[in-house]
Short mmCIF file of C-alpha atoms in Angstrom, two decimals:
data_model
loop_
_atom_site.label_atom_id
_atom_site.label_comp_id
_atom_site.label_asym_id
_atom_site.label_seq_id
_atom_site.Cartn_x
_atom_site.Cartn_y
_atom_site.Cartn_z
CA UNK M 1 6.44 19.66 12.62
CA UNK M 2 7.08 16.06 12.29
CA UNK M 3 5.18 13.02 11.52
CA UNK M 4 6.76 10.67 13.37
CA UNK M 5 3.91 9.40 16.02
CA UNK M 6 2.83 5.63 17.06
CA UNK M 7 0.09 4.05 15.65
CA UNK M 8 -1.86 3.64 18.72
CA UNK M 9 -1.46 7.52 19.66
CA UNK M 10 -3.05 8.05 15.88
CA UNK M 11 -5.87 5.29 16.61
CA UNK M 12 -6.39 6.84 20.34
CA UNK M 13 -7.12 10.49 18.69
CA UNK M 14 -9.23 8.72 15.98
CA UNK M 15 -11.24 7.67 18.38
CA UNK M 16 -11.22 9.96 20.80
CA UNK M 17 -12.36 12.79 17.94
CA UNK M 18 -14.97 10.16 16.77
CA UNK M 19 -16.61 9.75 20.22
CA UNK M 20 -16.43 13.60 21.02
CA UNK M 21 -17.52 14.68 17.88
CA UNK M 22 -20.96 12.38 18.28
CA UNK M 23 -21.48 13.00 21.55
CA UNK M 24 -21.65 17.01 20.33
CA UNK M 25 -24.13 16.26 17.20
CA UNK M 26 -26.12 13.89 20.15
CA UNK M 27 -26.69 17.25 22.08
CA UNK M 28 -25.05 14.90 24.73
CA UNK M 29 -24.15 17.93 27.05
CA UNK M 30 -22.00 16.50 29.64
CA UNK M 31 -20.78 13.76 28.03
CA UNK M 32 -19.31 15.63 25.96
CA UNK M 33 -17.86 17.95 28.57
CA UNK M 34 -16.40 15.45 30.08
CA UNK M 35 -14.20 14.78 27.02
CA UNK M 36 -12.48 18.17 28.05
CA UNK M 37 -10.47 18.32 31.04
CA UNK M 38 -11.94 19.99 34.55
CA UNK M 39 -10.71 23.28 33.47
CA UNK M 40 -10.57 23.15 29.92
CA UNK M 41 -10.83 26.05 27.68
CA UNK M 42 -12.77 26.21 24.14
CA UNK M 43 -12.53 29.55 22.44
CA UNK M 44 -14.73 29.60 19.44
CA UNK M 45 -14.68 31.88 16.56
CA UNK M 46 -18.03 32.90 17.43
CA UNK M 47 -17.95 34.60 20.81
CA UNK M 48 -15.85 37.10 22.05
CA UNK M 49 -14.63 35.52 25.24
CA UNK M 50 -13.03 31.48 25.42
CA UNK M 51 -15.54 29.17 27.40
CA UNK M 52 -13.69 27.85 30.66
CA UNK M 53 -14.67 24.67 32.73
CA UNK M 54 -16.92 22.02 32.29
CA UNK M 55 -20.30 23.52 33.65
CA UNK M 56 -19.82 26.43 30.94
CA UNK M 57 -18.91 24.12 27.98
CA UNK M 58 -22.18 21.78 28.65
CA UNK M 59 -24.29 24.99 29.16
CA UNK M 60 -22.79 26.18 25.52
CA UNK M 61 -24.40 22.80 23.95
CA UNK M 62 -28.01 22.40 25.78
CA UNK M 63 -28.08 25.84 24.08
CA UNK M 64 -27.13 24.83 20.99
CA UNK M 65 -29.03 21.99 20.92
CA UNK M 66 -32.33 23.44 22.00
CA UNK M 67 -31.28 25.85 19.00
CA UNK M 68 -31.44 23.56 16.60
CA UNK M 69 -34.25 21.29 17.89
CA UNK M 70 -36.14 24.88 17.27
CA UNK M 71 -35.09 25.24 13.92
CA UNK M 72 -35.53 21.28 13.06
CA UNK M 73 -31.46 21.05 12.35
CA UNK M 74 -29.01 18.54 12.36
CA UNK M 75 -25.32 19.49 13.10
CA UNK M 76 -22.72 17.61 12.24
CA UNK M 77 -19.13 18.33 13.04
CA UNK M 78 -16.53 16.51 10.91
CA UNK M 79 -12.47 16.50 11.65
CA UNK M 80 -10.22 15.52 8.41
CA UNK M 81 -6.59 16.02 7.92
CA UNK M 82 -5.75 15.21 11.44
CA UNK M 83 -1.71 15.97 12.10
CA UNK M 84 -0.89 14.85 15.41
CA UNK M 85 2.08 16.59 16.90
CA UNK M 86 3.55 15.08 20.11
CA UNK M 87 4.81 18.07 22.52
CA UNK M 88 7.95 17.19 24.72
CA UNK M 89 6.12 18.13 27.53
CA UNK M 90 3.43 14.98 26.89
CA UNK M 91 0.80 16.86 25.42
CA UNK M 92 -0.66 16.32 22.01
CA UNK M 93 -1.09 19.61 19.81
CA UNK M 94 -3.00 18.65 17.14
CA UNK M 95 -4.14 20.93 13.94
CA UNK M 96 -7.23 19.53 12.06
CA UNK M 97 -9.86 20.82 9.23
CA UNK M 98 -13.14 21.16 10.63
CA UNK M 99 -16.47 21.09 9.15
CA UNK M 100 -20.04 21.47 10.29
CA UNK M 101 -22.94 20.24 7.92
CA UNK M 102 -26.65 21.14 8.70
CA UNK M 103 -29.55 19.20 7.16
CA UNK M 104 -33.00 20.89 8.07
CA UNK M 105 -36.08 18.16 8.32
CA UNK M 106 -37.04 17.27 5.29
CA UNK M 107 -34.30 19.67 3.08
CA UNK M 108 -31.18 19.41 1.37
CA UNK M 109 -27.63 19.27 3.53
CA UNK M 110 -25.13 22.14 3.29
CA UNK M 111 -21.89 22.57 3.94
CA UNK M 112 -22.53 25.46 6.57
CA UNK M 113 -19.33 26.52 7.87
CA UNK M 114 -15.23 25.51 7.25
CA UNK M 115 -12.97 26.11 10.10
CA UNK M 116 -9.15 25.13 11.44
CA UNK M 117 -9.10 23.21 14.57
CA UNK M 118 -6.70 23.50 17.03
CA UNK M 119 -6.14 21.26 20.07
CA UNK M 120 -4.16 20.65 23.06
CA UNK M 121 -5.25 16.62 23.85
CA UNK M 122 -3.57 15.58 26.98
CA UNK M 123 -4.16 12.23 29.06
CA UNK M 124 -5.61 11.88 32.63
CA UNK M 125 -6.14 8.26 33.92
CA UNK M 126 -5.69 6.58 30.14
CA UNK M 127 -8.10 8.89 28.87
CA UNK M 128 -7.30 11.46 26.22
CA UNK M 129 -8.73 14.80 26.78
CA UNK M 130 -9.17 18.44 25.49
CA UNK M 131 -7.41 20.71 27.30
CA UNK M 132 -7.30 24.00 25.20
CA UNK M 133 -9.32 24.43 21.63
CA UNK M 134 -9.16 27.52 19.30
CA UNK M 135 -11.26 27.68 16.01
CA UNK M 136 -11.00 29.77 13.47
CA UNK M 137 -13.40 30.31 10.71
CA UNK M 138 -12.08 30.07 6.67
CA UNK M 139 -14.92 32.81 6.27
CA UNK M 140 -13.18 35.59 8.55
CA UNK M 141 -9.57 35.00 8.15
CA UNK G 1 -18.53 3.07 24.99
CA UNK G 2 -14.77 2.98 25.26
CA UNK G 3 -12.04 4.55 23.00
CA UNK G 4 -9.57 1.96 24.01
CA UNK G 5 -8.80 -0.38 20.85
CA UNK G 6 -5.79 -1.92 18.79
CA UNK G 7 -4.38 0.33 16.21
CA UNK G 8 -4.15 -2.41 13.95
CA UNK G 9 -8.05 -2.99 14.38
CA UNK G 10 -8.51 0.55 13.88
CA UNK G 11 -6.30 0.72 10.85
CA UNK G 12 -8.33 -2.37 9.92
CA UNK G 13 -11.51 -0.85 9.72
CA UNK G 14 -9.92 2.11 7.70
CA UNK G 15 -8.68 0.18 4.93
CA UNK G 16 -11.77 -2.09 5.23
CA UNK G 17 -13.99 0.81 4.41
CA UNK G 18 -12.22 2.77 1.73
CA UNK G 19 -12.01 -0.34 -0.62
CA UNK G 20 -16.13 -1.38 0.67
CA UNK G 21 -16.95 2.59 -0.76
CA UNK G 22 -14.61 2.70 -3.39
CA UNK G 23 -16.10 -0.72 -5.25
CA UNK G 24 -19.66 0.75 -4.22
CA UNK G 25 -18.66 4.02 -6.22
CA UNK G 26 -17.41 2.17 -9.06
CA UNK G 27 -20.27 0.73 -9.10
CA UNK G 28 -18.37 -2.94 -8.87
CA UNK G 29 -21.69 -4.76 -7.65
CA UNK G 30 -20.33 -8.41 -7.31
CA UNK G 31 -17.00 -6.57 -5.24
CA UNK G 32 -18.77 -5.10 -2.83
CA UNK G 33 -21.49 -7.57 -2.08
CA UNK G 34 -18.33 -9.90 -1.23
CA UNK G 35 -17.03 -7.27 1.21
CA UNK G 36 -20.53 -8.00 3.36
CA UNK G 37 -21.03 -11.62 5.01
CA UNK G 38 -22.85 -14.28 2.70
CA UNK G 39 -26.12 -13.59 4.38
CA UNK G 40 -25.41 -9.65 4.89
CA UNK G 41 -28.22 -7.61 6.06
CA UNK G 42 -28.37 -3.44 4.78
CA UNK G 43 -30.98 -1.65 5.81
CA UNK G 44 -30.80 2.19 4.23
CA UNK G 45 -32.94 4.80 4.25
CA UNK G 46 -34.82 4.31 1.16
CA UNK G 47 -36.42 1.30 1.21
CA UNK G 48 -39.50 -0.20 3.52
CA UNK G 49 -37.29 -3.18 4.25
CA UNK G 50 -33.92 -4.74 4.26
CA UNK G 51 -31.80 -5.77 2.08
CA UNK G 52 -30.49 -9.41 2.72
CA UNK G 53 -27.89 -11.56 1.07
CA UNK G 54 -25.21 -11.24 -1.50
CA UNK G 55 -27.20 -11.83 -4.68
CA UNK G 56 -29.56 -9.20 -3.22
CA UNK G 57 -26.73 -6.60 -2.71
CA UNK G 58 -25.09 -7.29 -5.85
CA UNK G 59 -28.60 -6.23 -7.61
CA UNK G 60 -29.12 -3.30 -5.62
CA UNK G 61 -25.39 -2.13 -6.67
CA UNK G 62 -26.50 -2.89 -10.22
CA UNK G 63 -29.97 -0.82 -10.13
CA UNK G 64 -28.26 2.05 -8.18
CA UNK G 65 -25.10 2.05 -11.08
CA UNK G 66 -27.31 1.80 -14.28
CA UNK G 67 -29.23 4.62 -12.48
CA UNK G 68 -26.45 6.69 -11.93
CA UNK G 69 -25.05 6.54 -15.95
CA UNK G 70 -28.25 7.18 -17.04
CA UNK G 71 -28.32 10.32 -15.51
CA UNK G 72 -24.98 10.92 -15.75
CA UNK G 73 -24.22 11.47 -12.33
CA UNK G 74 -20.94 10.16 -10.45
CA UNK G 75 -21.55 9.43 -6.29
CA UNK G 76 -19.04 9.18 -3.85
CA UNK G 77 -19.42 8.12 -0.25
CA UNK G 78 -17.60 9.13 2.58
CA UNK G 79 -17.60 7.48 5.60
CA UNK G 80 -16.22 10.18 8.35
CA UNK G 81 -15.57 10.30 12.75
CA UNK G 82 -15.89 6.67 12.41
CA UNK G 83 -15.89 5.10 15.99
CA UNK G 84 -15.21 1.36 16.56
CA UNK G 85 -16.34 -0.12 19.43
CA UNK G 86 -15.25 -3.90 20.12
CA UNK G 87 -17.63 -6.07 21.50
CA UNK G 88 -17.67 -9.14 24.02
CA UNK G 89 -18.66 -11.58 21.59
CA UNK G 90 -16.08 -10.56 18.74
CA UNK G 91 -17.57 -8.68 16.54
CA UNK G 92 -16.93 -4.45 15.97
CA UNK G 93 -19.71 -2.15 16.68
CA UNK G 94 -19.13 0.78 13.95
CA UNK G 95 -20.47 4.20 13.93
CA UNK G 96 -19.66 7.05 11.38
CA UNK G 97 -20.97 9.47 9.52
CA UNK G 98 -21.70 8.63 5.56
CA UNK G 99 -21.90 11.29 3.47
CA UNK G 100 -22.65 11.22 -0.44
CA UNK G 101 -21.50 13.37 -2.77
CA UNK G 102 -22.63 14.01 -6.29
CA UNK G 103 -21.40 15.66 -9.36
CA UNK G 104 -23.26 15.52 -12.67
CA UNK G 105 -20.90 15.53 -15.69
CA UNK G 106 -20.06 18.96 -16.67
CA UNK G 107 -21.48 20.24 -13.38
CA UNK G 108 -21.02 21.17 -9.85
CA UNK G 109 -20.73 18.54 -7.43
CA UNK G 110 -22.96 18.81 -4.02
CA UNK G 111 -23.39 17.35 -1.18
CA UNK G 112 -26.80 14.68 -1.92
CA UNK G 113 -26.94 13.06 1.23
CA UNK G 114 -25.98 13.13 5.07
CA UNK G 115 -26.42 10.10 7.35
CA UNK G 116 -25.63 7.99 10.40
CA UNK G 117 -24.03 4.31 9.26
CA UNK G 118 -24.34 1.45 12.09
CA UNK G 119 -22.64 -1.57 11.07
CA UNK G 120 -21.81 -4.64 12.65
CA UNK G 121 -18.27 -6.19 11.29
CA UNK G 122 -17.02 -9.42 11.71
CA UNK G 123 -13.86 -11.18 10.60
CA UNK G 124 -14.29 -14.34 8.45
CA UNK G 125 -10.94 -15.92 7.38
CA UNK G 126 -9.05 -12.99 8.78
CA UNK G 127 -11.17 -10.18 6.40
CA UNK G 128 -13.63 -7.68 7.62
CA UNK G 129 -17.17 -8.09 6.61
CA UNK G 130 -20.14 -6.43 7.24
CA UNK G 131 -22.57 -8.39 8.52
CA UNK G 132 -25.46 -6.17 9.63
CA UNK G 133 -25.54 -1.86 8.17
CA UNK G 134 -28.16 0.39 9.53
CA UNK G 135 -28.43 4.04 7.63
CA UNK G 136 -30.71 6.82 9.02
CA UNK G 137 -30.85 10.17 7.03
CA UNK G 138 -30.35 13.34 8.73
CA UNK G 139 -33.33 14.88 6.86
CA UNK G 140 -35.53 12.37 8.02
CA UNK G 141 -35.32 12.44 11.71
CA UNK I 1 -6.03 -5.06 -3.93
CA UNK I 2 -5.58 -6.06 -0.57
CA UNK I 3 -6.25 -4.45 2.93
CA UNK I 4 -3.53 -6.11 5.05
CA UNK I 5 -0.97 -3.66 6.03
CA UNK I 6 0.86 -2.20 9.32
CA UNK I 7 -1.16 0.39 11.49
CA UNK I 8 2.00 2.03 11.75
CA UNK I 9 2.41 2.58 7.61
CA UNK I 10 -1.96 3.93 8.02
CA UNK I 11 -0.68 6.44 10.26
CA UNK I 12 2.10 7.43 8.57
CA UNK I 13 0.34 7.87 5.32
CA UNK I 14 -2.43 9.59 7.69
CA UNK I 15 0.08 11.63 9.20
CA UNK I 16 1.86 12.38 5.44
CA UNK I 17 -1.51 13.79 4.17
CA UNK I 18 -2.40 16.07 6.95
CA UNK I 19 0.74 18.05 6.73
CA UNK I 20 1.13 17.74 3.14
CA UNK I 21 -2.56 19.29 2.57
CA UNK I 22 -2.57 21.80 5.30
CA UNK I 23 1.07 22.89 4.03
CA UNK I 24 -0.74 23.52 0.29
CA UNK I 25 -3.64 24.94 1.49
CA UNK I 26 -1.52 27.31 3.90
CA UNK I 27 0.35 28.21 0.68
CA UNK I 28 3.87 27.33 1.97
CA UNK I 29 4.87 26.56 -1.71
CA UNK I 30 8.37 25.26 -0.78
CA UNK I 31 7.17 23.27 2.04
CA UNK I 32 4.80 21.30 0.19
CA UNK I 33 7.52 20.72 -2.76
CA UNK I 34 9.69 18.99 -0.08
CA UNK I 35 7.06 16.29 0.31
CA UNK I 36 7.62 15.10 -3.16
CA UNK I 37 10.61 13.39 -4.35
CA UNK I 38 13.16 15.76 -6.06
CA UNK I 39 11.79 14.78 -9.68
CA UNK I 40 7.89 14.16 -8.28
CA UNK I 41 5.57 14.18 -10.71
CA UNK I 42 1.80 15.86 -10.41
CA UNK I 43 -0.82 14.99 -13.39
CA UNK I 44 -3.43 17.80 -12.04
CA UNK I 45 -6.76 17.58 -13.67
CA UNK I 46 -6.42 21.25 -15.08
CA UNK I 47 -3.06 20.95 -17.00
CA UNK I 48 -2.52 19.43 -20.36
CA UNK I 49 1.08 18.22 -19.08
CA UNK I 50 2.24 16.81 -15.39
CA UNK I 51 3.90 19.27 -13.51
CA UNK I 52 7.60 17.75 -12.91
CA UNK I 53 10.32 18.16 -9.75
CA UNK I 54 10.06 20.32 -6.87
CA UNK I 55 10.83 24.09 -8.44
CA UNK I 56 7.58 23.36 -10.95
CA UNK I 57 5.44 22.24 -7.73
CA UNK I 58 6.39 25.18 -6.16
CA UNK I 59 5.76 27.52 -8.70
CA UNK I 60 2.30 25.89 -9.26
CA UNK I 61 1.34 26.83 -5.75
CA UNK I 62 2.72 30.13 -5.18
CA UNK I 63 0.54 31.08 -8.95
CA UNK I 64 -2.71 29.24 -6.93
CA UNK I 65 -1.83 31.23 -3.83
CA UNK I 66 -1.57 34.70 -5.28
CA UNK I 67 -4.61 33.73 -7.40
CA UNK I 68 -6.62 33.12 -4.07
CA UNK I 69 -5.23 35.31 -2.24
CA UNK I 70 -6.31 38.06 -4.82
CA UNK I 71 -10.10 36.52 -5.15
CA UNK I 72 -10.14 36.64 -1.25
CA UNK I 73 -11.04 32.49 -1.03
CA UNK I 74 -9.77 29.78 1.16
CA UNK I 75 -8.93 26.90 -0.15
CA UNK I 76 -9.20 23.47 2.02
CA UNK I 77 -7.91 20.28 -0.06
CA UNK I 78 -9.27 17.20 1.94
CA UNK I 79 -8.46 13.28 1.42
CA UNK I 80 -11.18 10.48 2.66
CA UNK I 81 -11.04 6.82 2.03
CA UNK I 82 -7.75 6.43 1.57
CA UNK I 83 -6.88 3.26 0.48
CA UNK I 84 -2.88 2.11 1.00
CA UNK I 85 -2.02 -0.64 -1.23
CA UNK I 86 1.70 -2.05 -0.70
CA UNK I 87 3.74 -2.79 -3.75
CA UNK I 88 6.12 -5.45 -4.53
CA UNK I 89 8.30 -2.78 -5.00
CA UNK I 90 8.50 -1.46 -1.75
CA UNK I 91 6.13 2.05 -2.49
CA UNK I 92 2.88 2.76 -1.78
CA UNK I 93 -0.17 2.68 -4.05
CA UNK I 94 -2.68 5.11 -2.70
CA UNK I 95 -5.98 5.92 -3.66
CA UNK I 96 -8.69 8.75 -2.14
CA UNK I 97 -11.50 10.79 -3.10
CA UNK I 98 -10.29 14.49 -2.73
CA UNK I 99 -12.21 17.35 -2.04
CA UNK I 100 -11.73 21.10 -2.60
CA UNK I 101 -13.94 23.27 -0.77
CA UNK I 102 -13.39 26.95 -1.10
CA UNK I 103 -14.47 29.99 0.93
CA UNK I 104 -14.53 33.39 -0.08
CA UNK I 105 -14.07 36.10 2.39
CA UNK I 106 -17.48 36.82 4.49
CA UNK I 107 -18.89 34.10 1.92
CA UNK I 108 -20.85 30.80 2.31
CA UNK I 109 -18.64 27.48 2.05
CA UNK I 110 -18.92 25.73 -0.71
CA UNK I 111 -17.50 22.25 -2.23
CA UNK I 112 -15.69 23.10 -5.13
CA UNK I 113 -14.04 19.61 -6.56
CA UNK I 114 -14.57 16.01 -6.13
CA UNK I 115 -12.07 14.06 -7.77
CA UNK I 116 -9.99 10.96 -7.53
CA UNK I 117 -6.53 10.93 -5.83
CA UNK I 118 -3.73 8.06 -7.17
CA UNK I 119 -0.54 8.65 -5.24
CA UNK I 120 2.89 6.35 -5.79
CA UNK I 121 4.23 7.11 -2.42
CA UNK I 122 8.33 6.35 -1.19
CA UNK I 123 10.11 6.20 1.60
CA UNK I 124 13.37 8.74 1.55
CA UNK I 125 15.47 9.03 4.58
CA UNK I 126 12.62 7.42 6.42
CA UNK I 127 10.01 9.97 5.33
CA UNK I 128 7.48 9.57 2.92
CA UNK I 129 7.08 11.31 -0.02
CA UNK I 130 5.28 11.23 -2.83
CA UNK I 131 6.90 10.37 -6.40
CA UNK I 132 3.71 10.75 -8.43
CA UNK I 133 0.26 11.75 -8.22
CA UNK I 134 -2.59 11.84 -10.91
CA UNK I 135 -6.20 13.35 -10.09
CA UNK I 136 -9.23 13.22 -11.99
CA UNK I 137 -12.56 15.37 -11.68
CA UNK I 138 -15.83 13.34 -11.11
CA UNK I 139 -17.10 16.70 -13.59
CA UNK I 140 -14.94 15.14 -16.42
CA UNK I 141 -15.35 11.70 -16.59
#
């Protein structure tokens, strides 16, 4: 693993985590969908199955969302120490910390889970995408 | 809102935004007033209106720092999944995630506060500024 | 202290952290040596005495390790507002907030440490490593 990667590659997945990560909190269901490819697969620590595809992965967060809008919830997933590792085949594999705080209306924020993120970015038209994802939790190692 | 932007702006904003929250945190009131524009405009959470202007800032730092001693209480903020979006007429559109931490002397730190930051940078003799900073509170939706 | 500096030395320094941070928190003791300098120096918050040169940083990690490992917690060590001040010199002056957040096994996430990260960092055969580090708790003021 080396660390040897252009700025602008760094700035692109800055950016591209920043946007996709919002869009998610926003309950923005197919925008954030699209920031996966057509067929791209998101296997969370908390089903038994990875979700394939775009329809599936927006369906995933209008459930979430209307989850939390029950429960009066705000998400918020946060990447930090983002490696970026540059595959010879073009893709990006890229290992990251991630964390999701919750803040109920009108209580105190948590930290409610720690996971390890890791991501296969690749580019279609200029556009960075994710094509594979696989979380794990810190909780159930 | 696009992804594509200059590494160096990006890395810009980075280093911008560090030094703004690490003066803030060190409670260095006269600092970071001069890292917003001479008639900078913060509007957060707290209070029924904004604050405008240097001097204005400087106090609030003041108020919030004598505060903060007082109770013995140390406060970091985090900015996090910051997105920069540049816009036609020159100025940077910034969205992230602030967080602030606390940690009483002797205690255990926790996490006080999670937001939404909106700021509007500009460049004035080649050094970011902030010239306009909207904060909305998760727990107050 | 002064923002101007190369996108390209951000993302190295970005890139530095990740892997440094997930190789400590992964426990790879030897690995994480190698990204000091041969006589690096650590001044942890927790020691009365800086830890000196590669065989005493990985000693302190393997203890840490088999210490977690045996209380069943994950450790995540996280950097945020990292500043990157060049030096006359040619290193790097570096300062961050750093977080520990620790989860025990089927446990809740919790943060665990806020402190202050000051890093001299070199370059050594084109890699950068760091020569010395002191952290302080925001408990211990």
């Amino acid at each position: 693993m080396s660390d040897a990667v252009s700025a602008q590659v760094v700035a692109d997945v800055q950016q591209f985590y920043a946007r996709h990560m919002q869009l998610l909190d926003a309950g923005d269901a197919d925008g954030w969908a699209r920031t996966f490819t057509e067929a791209g697969v998101f296997a969370p620590p908390s089903l038994p199955e990875p979700v394939r595809g775009r329809a599936a992965l927006a369906a995933g967060v209008r459930a979430s969302a209307a989850g939390l809008a029950e429960a009066a919830e705000v998400h918020r997933h946060v990447l930090s120490m983002v490696h970026v590792d540059p595959r010879d085949d073009g893709t990006l594999a890229v290992r990251s910390y991630a964390q999701i705080f919750a803040t109920p209306r009108g209580g105190e924020p948590r930290l409610h889970l720690m996971c390890v993120c890791e991501d296969v970015l690749v580019r279609e038209q200029g556009e960075l995408l994710v094509k594979e994802r696989r979380v794990a939790r810190d909780d159930r190692p």
